[in-house]
Coordinates of C-alpha atoms in Angstrom, one line a residue:
Chain A
M1 CA 258.4 -103.9 91.9
T2 CA 260.4 -105.1 89.7
N3 CA 258.9 -107.0 86.2
W4 CA 260.4 -110.8 86.9
E5 CA 261.0 -110.8 83.4
T6 CA 263.5 -107.9 83.9
F7 CA 264.5 -109.6 87.0
Y8 CA 265.7 -112.4 85.3
S9 CA 267.5 -110.5 82.0
K10 CA 269.9 -108.8 85.0
Y11 CA 271.2 -111.9 86.3
A12 CA 273.5 -114.7 85.0
P13 CA 272.2 -118.2 86.4
P14 CA 274.2 -120.1 88.6
P15 CA 277.5 -122.3 87.8
K16 CA 276.4 -125.7 86.1
Y17 CA 272.9 -124.7 85.8
D18 CA 273.1 -126.4 82.9
L19 CA 274.2 -129.8 84.3
V20 CA 272.2 -129.1 87.7
L21 CA 268.8 -129.7 85.4
K22 CA 269.7 -132.2 83.2
D23 CA 270.3 -134.1 86.7
V24 CA 266.7 -133.0 87.8
S25 CA 265.4 -134.3 84.2
N26 CA 267.3 -137.8 84.1
F27 CA 265.5 -137.9 87.8
S28 CA 261.9 -136.7 87.0
Q29 CA 262.3 -139.1 84.0
S30 CA 263.2 -142.4 85.9
N31 CA 260.3 -141.4 88.6
E32 CA 257.7 -141.0 86.0
H33 CA 255.6 -143.4 87.7
R34 CA 255.4 -141.6 90.9
R35 CA 254.4 -138.3 92.6
I36 CA 257.1 -135.8 92.9
V37 CA 257.6 -132.8 94.5
L38 CA 259.8 -129.8 94.5
I39 CA 260.4 -128.7 98.1
T40 CA 262.5 -125.6 98.3
S41 CA 264.2 -125.2 101.7
G42 CA 266.5 -122.7 103.9
G43 CA 266.5 -118.9 103.0
T44 CA 267.7 -117.3 100.2
T45 CA 270.3 -114.3 100.7
V46 CA 270.9 -110.8 98.7
P47 CA 274.5 -109.8 98.6
L48 CA 275.4 -105.8 99.5
E49 CA 278.1 -105.8 97.6
H50 CA 279.8 -107.4 94.5
N51 CA 282.4 -109.3 95.8
T52 CA 280.6 -110.3 98.5
V53 CA 281.3 -110.0 101.8
R54 CA 277.7 -108.8 103.4
Y55 CA 274.2 -110.0 102.9
V56 CA 270.9 -110.1 103.8
D57 CA 269.8 -113.5 105.1
N58 CA 266.7 -114.6 105.7
F59 CA 265.8 -116.4 108.6
S60 CA 265.4 -120.4 108.3
A61 CA 267.3 -123.3 109.2
G62 CA 265.5 -125.9 107.1
T63 CA 263.3 -127.6 109.6
R64 CA 259.7 -127.3 107.7
G65 CA 261.7 -128.4 104.2
S66 CA 263.9 -131.2 105.5
A67 CA 261.8 -132.8 107.7
S68 CA 258.6 -132.7 105.4
T69 CA 261.0 -133.8 102.8
E70 CA 261.8 -137.2 105.3
Y71 CA 257.7 -137.6 105.3
F72 CA 257.7 -137.7 101.8
L73 CA 259.9 -140.4 101.2
Q74 CA 258.4 -142.3 103.7
E75 CA 255.1 -142.0 101.6
G76 CA 256.8 -143.3 98.5
Y77 CA 257.3 -139.6 97.2
A78 CA 259.9 -138.9 94.4
V79 CA 261.6 -135.3 96.2
I80 CA 263.6 -132.4 94.6
F81 CA 264.5 -131.3 97.9
M82 CA 266.0 -127.6 96.6
H83 CA 267.6 -126.3 99.7
R84 CA 269.8 -123.4 101.3
I85 CA 273.6 -124.7 101.0
N86 CA 274.3 -125.0 104.4
S87 CA 270.4 -125.0 105.6
L88 CA 269.4 -128.3 107.1
E89 CA 268.8 -131.5 105.2
P90 CA 267.0 -134.6 105.8
F91 CA 268.0 -136.8 107.5
V92 CA 271.2 -135.3 109.2
R93 CA 268.9 -132.3 110.6
H94 CA 268.7 -135.0 113.6
F95 CA 272.1 -134.5 114.7
Q96 CA 274.2 -131.5 114.9
G97 CA 278.0 -130.3 115.2
H98 CA 279.6 -133.5 116.5
D99 CA 276.8 -135.6 117.5
L100 CA 277.5 -138.3 114.6
L101 CA 281.3 -138.3 115.7
N102 CA 280.3 -138.8 119.3
M103 CA 277.8 -142.1 117.9
L104 CA 281.3 -143.7 116.3
E105 CA 283.6 -145.8 118.5
L106 CA 287.4 -146.7 117.2
K107 CA 288.8 -150.2 117.4
D108 CA 292.1 -151.1 117.1
N109 CA 292.9 -154.8 117.0
E110 CA 296.1 -157.1 117.1
E111 CA 297.2 -157.2 113.8
G112 CA 296.6 -153.1 114.3
E113 CA 293.8 -152.7 111.8
T114 CA 291.5 -150.4 112.6
S115 CA 287.4 -150.7 112.5
I116 CA 284.9 -148.0 113.4
S117 CA 281.4 -148.8 114.1
V118 CA 278.5 -146.8 115.5
K119 CA 277.5 -147.6 119.3
S120 CA 274.8 -149.6 120.5
D121 CA 272.9 -147.1 122.6
S122 CA 273.0 -144.9 119.1
L123 CA 271.3 -147.6 117.2
P124 CA 268.0 -146.8 118.3
K125 CA 268.2 -143.3 117.3
L126 CA 270.0 -144.4 114.0
A127 CA 269.0 -147.0 112.2
P128 CA 265.7 -146.5 111.5
L129 CA 267.2 -142.9 109.5
L130 CA 269.9 -145.0 107.7
R131 CA 267.3 -147.4 106.8
L132 CA 264.7 -144.8 105.1
Y133 CA 268.0 -142.3 103.9
K134 CA 269.2 -145.7 102.2
K135 CA 266.1 -147.4 100.8
A136 CA 265.7 -143.8 99.2
I137 CA 268.5 -143.4 97.3
S138 CA 268.8 -146.9 96.3
E139 CA 265.2 -146.0 94.7
N140 CA 266.4 -142.5 93.4
R141 CA 264.2 -141.1 95.0
L142 CA 265.9 -138.1 96.4
I143 CA 267.7 -135.1 94.4
K144 CA 269.1 -132.4 96.3
V145 CA 269.9 -129.1 94.5
G146 CA 271.6 -126.2 96.0
F147 CA 271.5 -122.3 96.4
T148 CA 272.5 -119.4 98.3
S149 CA 271.6 -116.0 96.9
L150 CA 267.9 -114.7 95.8
S151 CA 268.8 -114.9 92.0
D152 CA 270.1 -118.4 92.3
Y153 CA 267.1 -119.4 94.1
L154 CA 265.3 -118.4 91.2
W155 CA 266.7 -119.2 88.6
L156 CA 266.4 -122.7 89.7
L157 CA 263.1 -122.4 90.6
R158 CA 262.4 -121.6 87.0
G159 CA 264.7 -124.4 86.0
V160 CA 262.7 -127.1 87.9
A161 CA 259.4 -125.8 87.3
G162 CA 260.1 -126.1 83.7
V163 CA 260.9 -130.2 84.5
L164 CA 258.3 -130.9 86.5
A165 CA 255.5 -129.3 83.6
K166 CA 255.9 -132.2 82.2
A167 CA 254.7 -134.3 85.2
G168 CA 251.5 -132.4 85.1
S169 CA 249.0 -132.7 88.5
R170 CA 251.6 -135.7 89.8
A171 CA 253.7 -132.8 90.5
M172 CA 254.0 -130.8 93.6
L173 CA 255.3 -127.7 94.5
Y174 CA 255.7 -127.2 97.8
L175 CA 257.6 -123.8 99.0
A176 CA 258.8 -123.8 101.9
A177 CA 261.7 -121.3 101.6
A178 CA 261.8 -118.3 103.1
V179 CA 262.6 -116.1 99.9
S180 CA 263.9 -112.4 100.3
D181 CA 260.9 -109.3 99.9
F182 CA 263.3 -107.3 98.8
Y183 CA 267.0 -106.5 96.9
I184 CA 269.4 -104.5 95.5
P185 CA 270.1 -104.6 91.9
A186 CA 273.2 -106.2 90.6
D187 CA 274.1 -102.3 88.5
E188 CA 274.1 -101.3 92.0
L189 CA 275.9 -102.8 93.9
P190 CA 279.4 -101.2 95.5
E191 CA 283.0 -103.2 94.0
H192 CA 284.5 -104.1 97.2
K193 CA 284.0 -104.1 100.3
I194 CA 282.0 -101.0 102.3
Q195 CA 284.4 -99.5 103.9
S196 CA 283.5 -98.2 107.5
K197 CA 285.8 -95.2 107.3
E198 CA 283.4 -94.1 105.3
G199 CA 280.5 -93.6 108.1
A200 CA 277.9 -96.6 108.2
P201 CA 276.0 -95.9 105.1
V202 CA 272.7 -96.4 104.0
I203 CA 271.3 -99.2 102.1
S204 CA 268.3 -98.6 99.7
L205 CA 266.8 -101.9 98.9
W206 CA 263.9 -102.7 96.0
L207 CA 261.4 -105.0 95.6
V208 CA 261.7 -108.8 94.4
P209 CA 258.7 -109.5 91.7
K210 CA 255.9 -112.0 92.8
I211 CA 257.5 -115.3 91.4
L212 CA 254.3 -117.5 92.4
Q213 CA 252.3 -115.3 89.5
P214 CA 253.8 -116.4 86.3
L215 CA 254.8 -119.9 88.2
V216 CA 251.6 -120.8 88.8
S217 CA 250.2 -119.4 85.9
L218 CA 252.6 -120.2 82.8
W219 CA 255.5 -122.2 83.5
V220 CA 253.7 -125.0 85.6
P221 CA 249.8 -124.3 84.9
D222 CA 248.6 -128.6 86.0
A223 CA 250.7 -128.8 88.9
F224 CA 249.5 -128.6 92.9
V225 CA 251.1 -125.1 94.1
I226 CA 251.3 -124.6 97.9
S227 CA 252.5 -121.7 99.3
F228 CA 253.5 -120.6 102.4
K229 CA 253.4 -117.7 104.8
L230 CA 255.4 -116.7 107.4
E231 CA 254.4 -113.2 109.9
T232 CA 255.0 -112.4 113.3
D233 CA 251.3 -110.6 113.5
D234 CA 248.6 -112.9 113.8
S235 CA 246.4 -109.9 113.2
I236 CA 247.2 -110.2 109.4
L237 CA 248.0 -113.7 108.6
I238 CA 244.9 -115.6 107.0
S239 CA 244.3 -112.4 105.5
K240 CA 247.2 -112.3 103.6
A241 CA 247.2 -115.9 102.8
H242 CA 243.7 -115.2 101.0
D243 CA 245.3 -111.8 99.5
A244 CA 247.9 -114.6 97.8
L245 CA 245.3 -117.1 96.7
D246 CA 243.1 -114.8 95.1
K247 CA 246.1 -113.3 93.3
Y248 CA 247.9 -115.7 92.0
K249 CA 245.2 -118.8 91.4
H250 CA 247.0 -121.2 93.4
K251 CA 245.3 -124.0 95.4
L252 CA 246.8 -123.6 99.0
V253 CA 248.7 -121.2 101.2
I254 CA 250.4 -122.4 104.2
G255 CA 249.8 -119.9 107.1
N256 CA 252.0 -119.9 110.6
L257 CA 253.7 -117.7 112.8
L258 CA 257.0 -117.7 114.0
Q259 CA 256.2 -118.2 117.5
T260 CA 254.2 -121.4 117.1
R261 CA 255.5 -122.8 113.6
K262 CA 256.4 -125.4 115.2
H263 CA 253.5 -126.7 116.2
H264 CA 250.6 -124.9 114.9
V265 CA 249.6 -124.4 110.8
V266 CA 246.1 -123.5 109.3
L267 CA 246.0 -124.5 105.7
V268 CA 244.1 -121.7 103.5
S269 CA 242.2 -122.2 100.6
A270 CA 239.6 -120.1 99.0
T271 CA 236.4 -121.9 100.6
E272 CA 238.2 -122.8 103.8
E273 CA 240.5 -123.0 106.7
T274 CA 241.9 -125.9 108.3
D275 CA 243.8 -125.5 111.3
L276 CA 246.2 -128.4 111.8
K277 CA 247.7 -128.6 115.8
L278 CA 249.6 -130.8 118.1
T279 CA 248.6 -131.9 120.8
P280 CA 250.9 -131.4 124.1
E281 CA 251.0 -135.2 124.3
E282 CA 252.0 -135.2 121.0
I283 CA 255.0 -132.6 121.5
Q284 CA 256.3 -134.3 124.1
S285 CA 256.7 -137.2 123.1
G286 CA 258.0 -135.7 119.9
V287 CA 255.6 -135.9 117.2
E288 CA 256.6 -133.2 114.3
I289 CA 253.8 -130.9 113.0
E290 CA 255.4 -131.5 109.1
K291 CA 254.3 -135.4 109.7
K292 CA 250.2 -134.3 110.0
L293 CA 251.1 -131.4 107.2
V294 CA 252.3 -133.9 105.1
A295 CA 250.2 -136.6 105.8
E296 CA 247.2 -133.9 104.8
L297 CA 248.6 -133.2 101.9
I298 CA 248.8 -135.8 100.0
Q299 CA 245.1 -136.3 100.6
K300 CA 244.5 -133.0 98.6
H301 CA 247.1 -133.8 96.1
S302 CA 244.8 -137.5 95.4
L303 CA 242.2 -134.9 95.3
F304 CA 243.4 -133.0 92.9
I305 CA 245.0 -135.6 90.8
E306 CA 241.2 -136.7 89.8
G307 CA 240.1 -132.8 89.6
N308 CA 238.3 -132.6 92.6
L309 CA 240.1 -129.5 94.7
Chain B
M1 CA 280.9 -94.8 116.3
T2 CA 278.9 -96.4 119.7
N3 CA 281.0 -96.3 122.5
W4 CA 281.2 -99.8 123.7
E5 CA 279.9 -99.3 126.8
T6 CA 277.2 -98.0 125.5
F7 CA 277.3 -100.8 123.4
Y8 CA 277.2 -103.5 126.5
S9 CA 273.9 -101.3 128.2
K10 CA 271.4 -101.7 125.5
Y11 CA 271.9 -105.2 124.6
A12 CA 271.2 -108.0 127.2
P13 CA 273.1 -110.8 127.5
P14 CA 273.0 -114.4 125.4
P15 CA 270.6 -116.7 126.8
K16 CA 272.2 -119.0 129.7
Y17 CA 275.5 -116.8 129.4
D18 CA 276.1 -117.4 133.3
L19 CA 276.2 -121.0 132.6
V20 CA 278.5 -120.5 130.0
L21 CA 281.0 -118.8 131.3
K22 CA 281.2 -121.3 133.8
D23 CA 281.8 -124.0 131.8
V24 CA 284.8 -122.3 129.9
S25 CA 285.8 -121.2 133.4
N26 CA 286.4 -125.1 134.4
F27 CA 288.0 -125.6 131.4
S28 CA 290.0 -123.1 131.4
Q29 CA 291.4 -124.2 135.5
S30 CA 291.4 -127.6 133.9
N31 CA 293.6 -126.6 131.7
E32 CA 295.9 -124.5 133.6
H33 CA 299.1 -126.9 132.6
R34 CA 298.6 -125.3 128.7
R35 CA 298.8 -122.9 126.5
I36 CA 294.9 -122.2 125.8
V37 CA 293.9 -121.0 122.4
L38 CA 290.4 -118.3 121.7
I39 CA 289.3 -119.3 118.3
T40 CA 286.1 -117.0 117.1
S41 CA 284.6 -118.1 113.5
G42 CA 282.2 -117.6 111.5
G43 CA 280.1 -114.6 110.6
T44 CA 277.9 -112.2 113.3
T45 CA 274.3 -111.0 112.5
V46 CA 272.5 -107.9 112.8
P47 CA 268.7 -108.1 113.4
L48 CA 266.4 -105.9 111.0
E49 CA 263.2 -106.8 112.9
H50 CA 262.8 -107.6 116.8
N51 CA 261.4 -110.6 115.6
T52 CA 264.0 -111.6 113.6
V53 CA 263.1 -112.7 110.7
R54 CA 265.7 -110.9 108.2
Y55 CA 269.2 -109.5 109.1
V56 CA 272.2 -108.4 107.9
D57 CA 274.9 -111.6 107.9
N58 CA 279.1 -111.1 107.5
F59 CA 279.8 -113.6 105.1
S60 CA 282.0 -116.5 106.6
A61 CA 282.4 -120.0 106.2
G62 CA 284.0 -120.7 109.4
T63 CA 287.2 -122.4 107.2
R64 CA 289.7 -120.6 108.9
G65 CA 288.5 -120.7 112.6
S66 CA 287.2 -124.7 112.3
A67 CA 290.9 -125.5 110.6
S68 CA 292.4 -123.8 112.6
T69 CA 291.3 -124.9 115.6
E70 CA 291.9 -128.9 114.6
Y71 CA 296.0 -127.5 114.3
F72 CA 296.0 -126.4 117.9
L73 CA 294.8 -129.5 118.6
Q74 CA 297.3 -131.1 117.0
E75 CA 300.2 -129.4 119.5
G76 CA 298.9 -129.5 122.2
Y77 CA 296.9 -126.6 123.4
A78 CA 293.5 -126.2 124.9
V79 CA 291.2 -124.8 122.2
I80 CA 288.2 -122.5 123.5
F81 CA 285.8 -122.4 120.0
M82 CA 283.7 -119.9 119.7
H83 CA 281.8 -120.2 116.3
R84 CA 278.6 -119.1 114.9
I85 CA 276.2 -121.7 115.5
N86 CA 275.6 -123.4 112.2
S87 CA 278.6 -122.7 110.7
L88 CA 282.0 -124.9 109.9
E89 CA 283.5 -126.8 112.9
P90 CA 286.3 -129.7 113.7
F91 CA 286.6 -132.7 112.6
V92 CA 283.0 -132.6 111.1
R93 CA 283.4 -129.7 108.6
H94 CA 285.7 -132.0 106.4
F95 CA 281.8 -133.9 105.8
Q96 CA 278.9 -131.7 103.9
G97 CA 275.7 -133.0 104.0
H98 CA 275.3 -137.1 104.0
D99 CA 278.8 -137.8 103.4
L100 CA 279.1 -139.2 107.1
L101 CA 275.7 -141.5 106.6
N102 CA 277.3 -142.2 102.9
M103 CA 279.5 -143.9 104.5
L104 CA 277.8 -146.2 107.4
E105 CA 277.0 -149.7 106.7
L106 CA 273.4 -151.0 107.5
K107 CA 274.1 -155.0 108.8
D108 CA 270.7 -157.3 110.1
N109 CA 272.1 -160.3 111.0
E110 CA 270.0 -164.1 111.1
E111 CA 269.2 -162.7 114.8
G112 CA 267.7 -160.0 113.0
E113 CA 270.1 -157.8 115.4
T114 CA 271.5 -154.3 113.3
S115 CA 274.5 -153.1 113.4
I116 CA 275.7 -149.9 111.2
S117 CA 279.3 -149.7 110.0
V118 CA 282.1 -147.8 108.8
K119 CA 282.8 -148.7 104.9
S120 CA 286.4 -150.2 104.8
D121 CA 287.3 -147.6 101.9
S122 CA 285.8 -144.4 103.8
L123 CA 288.6 -145.3 106.9
P124 CA 291.4 -143.8 105.1
K125 CA 289.7 -140.7 105.4
L126 CA 287.1 -141.0 109.0
A127 CA 290.4 -143.0 111.2
P128 CA 293.1 -139.9 112.1
L129 CA 290.2 -137.4 112.2
L130 CA 287.9 -139.6 114.8
R131 CA 291.3 -140.9 116.5
L132 CA 292.3 -137.0 116.7
Y133 CA 288.8 -135.8 118.2
K134 CA 288.4 -138.2 120.3
K135 CA 291.5 -137.9 122.5
A136 CA 291.4 -133.8 122.2
I137 CA 287.9 -135.1 123.9
S138 CA 289.0 -137.5 126.5
E139 CA 291.7 -134.8 127.6
N140 CA 289.0 -131.9 128.2
R141 CA 291.2 -130.5 125.6
L142 CA 288.1 -128.7 122.9
I143 CA 285.1 -126.3 124.2
K144 CA 282.3 -125.5 121.6
V145 CA 280.7 -121.6 122.6
G146 CA 277.8 -121.4 120.2
F147 CA 276.9 -117.3 119.1
T148 CA 274.8 -115.5 116.4
S149 CA 273.8 -111.8 116.6
L150 CA 276.6 -109.2 117.0
S151 CA 275.0 -108.7 120.1
D152 CA 275.6 -112.3 121.8
Y153 CA 279.1 -112.7 120.1
L154 CA 280.2 -108.9 121.7
W155 CA 279.3 -110.5 125.2
L156 CA 280.7 -113.7 124.8
L157 CA 283.6 -112.3 123.7
R158 CA 283.8 -109.8 126.7
G159 CA 283.0 -113.5 129.2
V160 CA 285.9 -115.6 127.7
A161 CA 288.1 -112.8 127.8
G162 CA 287.8 -112.4 131.2
V163 CA 288.5 -115.8 132.2
L164 CA 291.4 -116.0 130.1
A165 CA 293.0 -112.7 131.7
K166 CA 293.7 -115.4 134.6
A167 CA 295.3 -117.3 132.0
G168 CA 298.8 -114.5 130.9
S169 CA 300.7 -114.8 128.3
R170 CA 299.6 -118.8 128.3
A171 CA 296.5 -117.6 126.5
M172 CA 296.1 -116.4 122.8
L173 CA 293.4 -115.1 121.1
Y174 CA 292.8 -116.0 117.4
L175 CA 289.8 -113.7 116.2
A176 CA 289.3 -114.9 113.0
A177 CA 285.2 -114.3 113.7
A178 CA 284.1 -112.5 110.7
V179 CA 281.8 -109.2 113.0
S180 CA 280.0 -106.8 111.5
D181 CA 281.2 -103.3 110.9
F182 CA 277.5 -101.6 111.1
Y183 CA 274.6 -102.5 113.4
I184 CA 271.3 -100.9 113.6
P185 CA 270.4 -99.9 117.8
A186 CA 267.4 -101.9 119.5
D187 CA 265.5 -99.1 120.1
E188 CA 265.4 -98.4 115.9
L189 CA 263.5 -101.9 115.2
P190 CA 260.7 -102.6 114.2
E191 CA 258.5 -104.7 115.9
H192 CA 257.7 -106.8 113.2
K193 CA 258.2 -108.3 110.0
I194 CA 258.9 -105.2 108.0
Q195 CA 255.9 -105.4 105.8
S196 CA 256.4 -105.5 101.7
K197 CA 253.4 -102.5 100.5
E198 CA 255.0 -100.5 102.3
G199 CA 257.4 -100.2 100.0
A200 CA 261.2 -100.6 99.6
P201 CA 262.1 -100.0 103.0
V202 CA 265.4 -97.8 103.6
I203 CA 267.9 -98.9 105.7
S204 CA 270.3 -96.8 108.2
L205 CA 273.7 -99.0 109.6
W206 CA 275.1 -97.6 112.7
L207 CA 279.5 -98.3 113.6
V208 CA 280.1 -101.1 115.5
P209 CA 282.4 -100.2 118.6
K210 CA 285.6 -100.9 117.9
I211 CA 285.8 -103.6 120.5
L212 CA 290.0 -104.4 120.2
Q213 CA 290.5 -101.1 121.8
P214 CA 289.0 -102.7 125.4
L215 CA 289.6 -105.6 124.7
V216 CA 293.8 -105.4 124.2
S217 CA 293.7 -102.9 126.3
L218 CA 291.7 -103.9 130.1
W219 CA 290.7 -107.7 129.4
V220 CA 292.7 -109.4 128.2
P221 CA 296.3 -107.2 128.9
D222 CA 299.0 -110.2 129.2
A223 CA 297.4 -112.1 126.6
F224 CA 298.6 -113.1 122.7
V225 CA 296.3 -111.1 120.7
I226 CA 295.7 -111.8 117.0
S227 CA 293.1 -110.0 114.8
F228 CA 292.7 -110.9 111.5
K229 CA 291.9 -108.1 108.6
L230 CA 290.0 -109.0 105.0
E231 CA 290.0 -107.2 102.8
T232 CA 288.7 -107.7 98.6
D233 CA 291.1 -104.7 97.7
D234 CA 294.8 -105.7 97.6
S235 CA 296.1 -102.0 97.9
I236 CA 294.7 -101.1 101.3
L237 CA 294.9 -104.5 103.0
I238 CA 298.5 -103.6 104.6
S239 CA 297.9 -100.0 105.6
K240 CA 294.4 -101.0 107.4
A241 CA 296.2 -103.9 109.0
H242 CA 299.1 -101.4 110.7
D243 CA 296.3 -99.0 111.4
A244 CA 295.0 -101.7 113.6
L245 CA 298.4 -101.9 115.3
D246 CA 298.7 -98.6 115.8
K247 CA 295.1 -98.3 117.4
Y248 CA 295.1 -101.5 119.4
K249 CA 298.8 -101.9 120.4
H250 CA 298.2 -105.8 120.1
K251 CA 300.7 -107.6 119.0
L252 CA 299.7 -109.4 115.0
V253 CA 297.3 -109.0 112.9
I254 CA 296.9 -111.4 110.1
G255 CA 296.0 -109.7 106.4
N256 CA 293.8 -111.8 103.6
L257 CA 292.5 -111.2 100.5
L258 CA 289.2 -112.6 100.1
Q259 CA 290.2 -113.7 96.3
T260 CA 293.7 -115.8 97.2
R261 CA 292.6 -116.2 101.6
K262 CA 293.5 -120.1 101.0
H263 CA 296.7 -119.6 100.3
H264 CA 298.2 -117.0 100.9
V265 CA 298.1 -115.1 104.0
V266 CA 300.6 -112.0 105.3
L267 CA 301.7 -111.7 109.3
V268 CA 301.4 -107.8 109.6
S269 CA 303.4 -106.8 112.5
A270 CA 304.6 -103.8 114.1
T271 CA 308.2 -104.1 112.3
E272 CA 307.7 -106.4 110.0
E273 CA 305.0 -108.4 107.6
T274 CA 305.8 -111.8 106.7
D275 CA 304.3 -113.7 103.7
L276 CA 302.8 -117.9 104.2
K277 CA 301.7 -119.3 101.1
L278 CA 301.4 -122.0 100.1
T279 CA 303.2 -123.8 96.9
P280 CA 301.7 -125.0 93.8
E281 CA 302.3 -128.8 95.3
E282 CA 300.8 -127.9 98.4
I283 CA 297.6 -127.1 97.3
Q284 CA 297.7 -129.8 94.8
S285 CA 297.9 -132.2 98.0
G286 CA 295.8 -130.5 99.9
V287 CA 297.9 -128.5 102.3
E288 CA 295.9 -125.9 104.5
I289 CA 297.5 -122.7 105.3
E290 CA 295.7 -122.9 108.3
K291 CA 298.7 -125.7 109.0
K292 CA 301.4 -123.3 108.1
L293 CA 300.1 -120.3 110.2
V294 CA 299.1 -122.4 112.9
A295 CA 302.9 -123.5 113.4
E296 CA 304.4 -120.4 112.5
L297 CA 301.9 -118.5 115.0
I298 CA 303.1 -120.4 118.2
Q299 CA 306.6 -120.3 117.5
K300 CA 305.7 -116.2 118.1
H301 CA 303.0 -117.2 121.3
S302 CA 306.5 -119.2 122.8
L303 CA 308.7 -116.2 122.1
F304 CA 305.9 -114.0 123.5
I305 CA 306.0 -115.9 126.7
E306 CA 309.2 -115.5 127.3
G307 CA 309.1 -112.2 127.0
N308 CA 310.9 -111.8 123.6
L309 CA 308.5 -110.5 121.1

């Protein structure tokens, strides 16, 4: 496994890195009277070539992170939404493709003036979301930070963690992004697109350094850190969650299975495992598991701030 | 290289395959008095596991395909827009993230009734796009077909081609999607998420069958087929385009380089190479290369239908 310091030394920070961190720092300062949560969301990519045409990607639409952002905003938190570019974003995640255009009505009046308004039958869905979004924006409680590649993600995570360190226990890190476990070191990448006439290539992957270790012990030692563990095999989920807690000494792992993650999560701490599930009625009526999860985490964050967790 | 018939025999069709083809067939029939173009757009994925957490992806935002769709619609074509799910789509591609929400204004009147309208300063951008979109929809000239994986793409391509065969030379196939050259056969995939404790994996890739071959010779022998060739190394672009024309006997390859693809393409036929470029003034004023490209292709389609190409 690559040492994390070696990894950072091999990759340049993303474009506009300093500008992004300055914005995040201003955001954090203007929310110093509020609790603040960093939510990471979506998958990271690992390039297979320098001129990137192909990459290995981790599956994640970004549902968990974007949905949770809405519920944290609803409860008064300031949210740093650090997401894979083009993954789902809060509020707009409810509309795919041409949904929003289909809600709009064009009118030309007799003077030839055009106006566009939302059709009345779309108001019940759109108005509450738009209201919550506008409130969060007007109170400066939402900032977005985008990433695509694994190295951009790791740079931004360390940078934002450095800003949040100043918030102490007021800060929560909700690390829902699906981060690659494997990568190809920059110095082993071919310069140009792999040519198929050379025959099918064999790709050797390296293990990504476990970034939770420096994150918890060095970067944000006082923050409430929550990591996620996604598996497809339920026989190893809980033991892997405990392995992570033992190793990194943070407070909580949210365990979930790919097959059931939309209605069942397990909160695993060193001393207990708490199941959160949606009832069939809740699923039917469109309740999201993130609503329950965020409510539970906000309670635990209070205990954590009081020193009782 | 895998034979294409073997490939199809190893993968099941995507969910709702029959339904999708029925819709496409109805769409094609209702446009039997118009020219019709199949536009493929965005990249395909190749799963690394059965329970897909990781996959190899081809880079493509879907700009070429989604932009071209707008220009073909503007010129009266019926468009089958076959795109990677979550890649750019026509009309909405002009708005990212929260752009559309930011254009909306919420008003509550004295009776407590809510209305939402588009702010007047957003009308110049939104109104013309919305008008063109609504015209295309009301005339039933746009249908969308989504894919994610390589195998779904190949199934849908063959199915839609089967429908378009009936349209003869009225049909154009504009194959702008970035399709994987490599894949891992389904019977070699691990069942569960690759565990990192087993050490970094080595991935062996197979060559994808060249689907242009049966497409041109068997599935749509009378259609106007245009393929794309994207390279990063300009010294091999033109020769690779001619290789493709020699091999598959279709009419046109659009060559482009990753670095300059937004303002320069080369139309390569068996007898000539035509450069299309944007001038600095055009780039400055926001003209898209797809506007020129589509205009040129529509002229060539006319010649093709008349038997003069």
